[in-house]
C-alpha positions as CSV (number, residue, x, y, z in Angstrom):
1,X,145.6,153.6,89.3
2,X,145.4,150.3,86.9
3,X,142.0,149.1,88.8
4,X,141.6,146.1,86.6
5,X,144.9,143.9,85.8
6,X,146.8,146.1,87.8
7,X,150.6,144.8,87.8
8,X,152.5,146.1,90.9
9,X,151.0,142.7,92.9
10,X,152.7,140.3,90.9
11,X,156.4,142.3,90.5
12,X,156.9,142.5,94.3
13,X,156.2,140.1,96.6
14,X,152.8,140.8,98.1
15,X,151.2,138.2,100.6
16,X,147.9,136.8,98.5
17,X,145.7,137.8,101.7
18,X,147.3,141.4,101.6
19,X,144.1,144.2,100.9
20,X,143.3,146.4,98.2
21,X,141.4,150.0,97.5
22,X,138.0,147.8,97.3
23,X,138.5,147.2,101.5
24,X,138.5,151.3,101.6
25,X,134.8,153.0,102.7
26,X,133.7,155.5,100.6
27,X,133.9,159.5,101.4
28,X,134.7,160.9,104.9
29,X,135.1,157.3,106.6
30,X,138.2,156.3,104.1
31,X,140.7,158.8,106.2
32,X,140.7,156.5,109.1
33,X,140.7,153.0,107.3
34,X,143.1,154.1,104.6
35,X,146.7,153.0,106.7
36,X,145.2,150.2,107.8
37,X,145.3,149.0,104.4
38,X,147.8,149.8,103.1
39,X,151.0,147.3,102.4
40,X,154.9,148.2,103.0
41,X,157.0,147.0,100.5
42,X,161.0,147.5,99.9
43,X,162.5,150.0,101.1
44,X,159.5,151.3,103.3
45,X,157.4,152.0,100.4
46,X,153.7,151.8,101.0
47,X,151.5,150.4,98.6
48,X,147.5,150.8,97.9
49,X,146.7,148.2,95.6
50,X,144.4,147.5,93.3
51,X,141.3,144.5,93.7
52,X,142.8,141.1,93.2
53,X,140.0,140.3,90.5
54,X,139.1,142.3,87.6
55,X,135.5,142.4,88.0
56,X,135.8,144.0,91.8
57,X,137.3,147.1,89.7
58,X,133.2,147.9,89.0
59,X,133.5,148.3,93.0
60,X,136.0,151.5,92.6
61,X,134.6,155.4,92.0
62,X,137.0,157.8,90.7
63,X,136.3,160.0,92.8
64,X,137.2,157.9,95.6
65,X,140.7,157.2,93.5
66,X,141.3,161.2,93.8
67,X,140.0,161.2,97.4
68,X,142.5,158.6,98.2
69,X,145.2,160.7,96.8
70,X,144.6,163.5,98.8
71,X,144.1,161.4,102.2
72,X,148.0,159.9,100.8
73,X,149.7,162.9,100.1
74,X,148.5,164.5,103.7
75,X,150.4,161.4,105.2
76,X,153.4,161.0,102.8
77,X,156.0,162.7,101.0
78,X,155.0,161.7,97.7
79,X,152.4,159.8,96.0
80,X,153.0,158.2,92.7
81,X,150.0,157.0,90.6
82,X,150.6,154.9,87.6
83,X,147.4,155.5,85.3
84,X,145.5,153.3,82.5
85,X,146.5,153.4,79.1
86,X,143.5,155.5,78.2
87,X,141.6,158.6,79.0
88,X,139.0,156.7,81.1
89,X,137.2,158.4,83.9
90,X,139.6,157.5,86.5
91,X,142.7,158.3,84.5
92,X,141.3,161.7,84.2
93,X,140.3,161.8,88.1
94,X,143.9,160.5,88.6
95,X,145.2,163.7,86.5
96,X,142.8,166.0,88.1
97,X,144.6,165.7,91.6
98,X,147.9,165.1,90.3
99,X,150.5,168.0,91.3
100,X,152.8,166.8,87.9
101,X,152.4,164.8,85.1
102,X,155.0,162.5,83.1
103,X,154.3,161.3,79.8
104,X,156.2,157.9,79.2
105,X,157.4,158.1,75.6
106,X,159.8,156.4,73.7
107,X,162.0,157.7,70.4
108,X,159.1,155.8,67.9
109,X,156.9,157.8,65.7
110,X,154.1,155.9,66.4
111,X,154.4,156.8,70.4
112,X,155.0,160.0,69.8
113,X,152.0,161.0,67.8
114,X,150.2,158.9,70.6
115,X,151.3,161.3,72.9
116,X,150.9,164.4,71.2
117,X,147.1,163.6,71.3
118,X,147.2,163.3,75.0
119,X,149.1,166.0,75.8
120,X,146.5,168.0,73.2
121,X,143.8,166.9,75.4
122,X,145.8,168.0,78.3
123,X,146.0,171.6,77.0
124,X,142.0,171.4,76.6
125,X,141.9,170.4,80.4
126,X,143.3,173.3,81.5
127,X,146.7,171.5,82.9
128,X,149.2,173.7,80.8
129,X,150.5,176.4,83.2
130,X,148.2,174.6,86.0
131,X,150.9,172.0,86.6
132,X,154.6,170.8,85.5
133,X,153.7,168.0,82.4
134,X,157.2,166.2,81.4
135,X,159.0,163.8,79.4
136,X,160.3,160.0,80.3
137,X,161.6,158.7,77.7
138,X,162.0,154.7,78.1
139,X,164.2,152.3,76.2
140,X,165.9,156.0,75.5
141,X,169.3,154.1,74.0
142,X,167.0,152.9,71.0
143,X,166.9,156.6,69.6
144,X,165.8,154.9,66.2
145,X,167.0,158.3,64.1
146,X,165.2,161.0,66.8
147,X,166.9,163.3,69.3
148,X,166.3,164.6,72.4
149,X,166.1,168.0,71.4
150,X,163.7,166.6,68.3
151,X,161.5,165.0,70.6
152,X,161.1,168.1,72.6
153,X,160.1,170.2,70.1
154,X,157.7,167.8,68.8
155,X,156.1,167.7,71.8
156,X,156.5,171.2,73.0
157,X,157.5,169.9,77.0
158,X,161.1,169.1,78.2
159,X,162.3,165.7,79.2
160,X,163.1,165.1,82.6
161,X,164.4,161.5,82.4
162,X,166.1,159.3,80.0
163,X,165.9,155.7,81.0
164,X,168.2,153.1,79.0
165,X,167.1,149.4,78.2
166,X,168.4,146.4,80.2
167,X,166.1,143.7,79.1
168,X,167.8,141.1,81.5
169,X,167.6,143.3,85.1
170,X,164.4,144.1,84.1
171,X,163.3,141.0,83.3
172,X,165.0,139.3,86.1
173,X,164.1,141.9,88.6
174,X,159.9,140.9,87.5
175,X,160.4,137.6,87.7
176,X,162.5,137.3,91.5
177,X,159.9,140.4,92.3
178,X,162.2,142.0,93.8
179,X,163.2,146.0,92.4
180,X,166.3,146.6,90.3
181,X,167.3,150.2,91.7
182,X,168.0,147.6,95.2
183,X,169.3,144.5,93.5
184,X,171.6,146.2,91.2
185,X,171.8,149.9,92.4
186,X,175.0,150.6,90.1
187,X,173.4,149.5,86.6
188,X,172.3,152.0,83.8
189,X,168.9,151.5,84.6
190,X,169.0,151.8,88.3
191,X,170.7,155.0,88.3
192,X,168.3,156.5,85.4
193,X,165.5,155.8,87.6
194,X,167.6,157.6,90.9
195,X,168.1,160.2,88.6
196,X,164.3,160.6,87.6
197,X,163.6,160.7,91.6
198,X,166.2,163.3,91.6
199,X,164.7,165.5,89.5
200,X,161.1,165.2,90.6
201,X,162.4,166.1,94.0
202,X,164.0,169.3,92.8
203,X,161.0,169.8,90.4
204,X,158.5,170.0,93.7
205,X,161.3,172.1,95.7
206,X,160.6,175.1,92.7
């Protein structure tokens, strides 16, 4: 959902002439171009990228971002949007159609009274009760003096996930572009993240 200096090109290896949402038509004729652009990655994932250069992100409605997720989840199992930083237009499209919502967070006052605003605006949308919104917590061994339990009070949502840091998987895994839950399934990190599946699975199953 990062349309300009979006990151998921350059940590898996994607073929430079692979296509992006800008190759997409608009409105009704995007349902029959839309698998013809999009790009299998590991483990049979398939990936809708974003425009190669920033200023082709101009090219991109966000309505059409919320009409591609629909078209994707008709198709798929699941769809998993990663969204701007910000309450733009698109990241609020993005929301819009989203069937749950995970806040990243990590145990640092400063992120934490970051994501209190958001999930205040959240409320103000209309999402609480509409649809599950739930914890991540990264870099979750750096607890820096707050709990779990702490956290989820100050936030007023349950966490889902905790995912440790391994700054040299992580890092190695960007670099070789290649992901760390298949080149080192058994670390910490890999099997938070197989655990976060997990429980998104059994969250859509309720």
């Amino acid at each position: 959902g990062v349309m300009q200096f979006g990151a998921v090109r350059h940590v898996v290896q994607v073929p430079p002439t692979t296509r992006s949402f800008v190759d997409l038509p608009a409105a009704g004729a995007m349902k029959v171009s839309i698998g013809e652009v999009l790009w299998e990655g590991p483990a049979g994932v398939h990936f809708l990228l974003a425009p190669t250069r920033p200023e082709e992100s101009d090219l991109v409605q966000a309505a059409d971002i919320a009409a591609a997720m629909g078209l994707l989840a008709e198709s798929h199992d699941y769809v998993i949007v990663d969204t701007p930083a910000r309450l733009s237009e698109d990241t609020l499209a993005i929301l819009d159609a989203a069937t749950i919502v995970l806040v990243v967070v990590t145990y640092m006052t400063a992120t934490v009274a970051n994501a209190r605003s958001a999930i205040d605006t959240f409320e103000a949308l209309g999402y609480k009760g509409q649809k599950p919104i739930l914890l991540v917590v990264n870099q979750s061994d750096t607890a820096a003096g707050m709990s779990k339990g702490g956290l989820e009070h100050a936030l007023n949502l349950p966490v889902i996930a905790e995912v440790p840091t391994d700054w040299k998987i992580v890092s190695e895994s960007l670099n070789k572009q290649q992901p760390f839950v298949i080149s080192h399934p058994t670390a910490p990190v890999s099997k938070a993240v197989e655990n976060l599946a997990n429980a998104l699975v059994s969250q859509q199953r309720k």
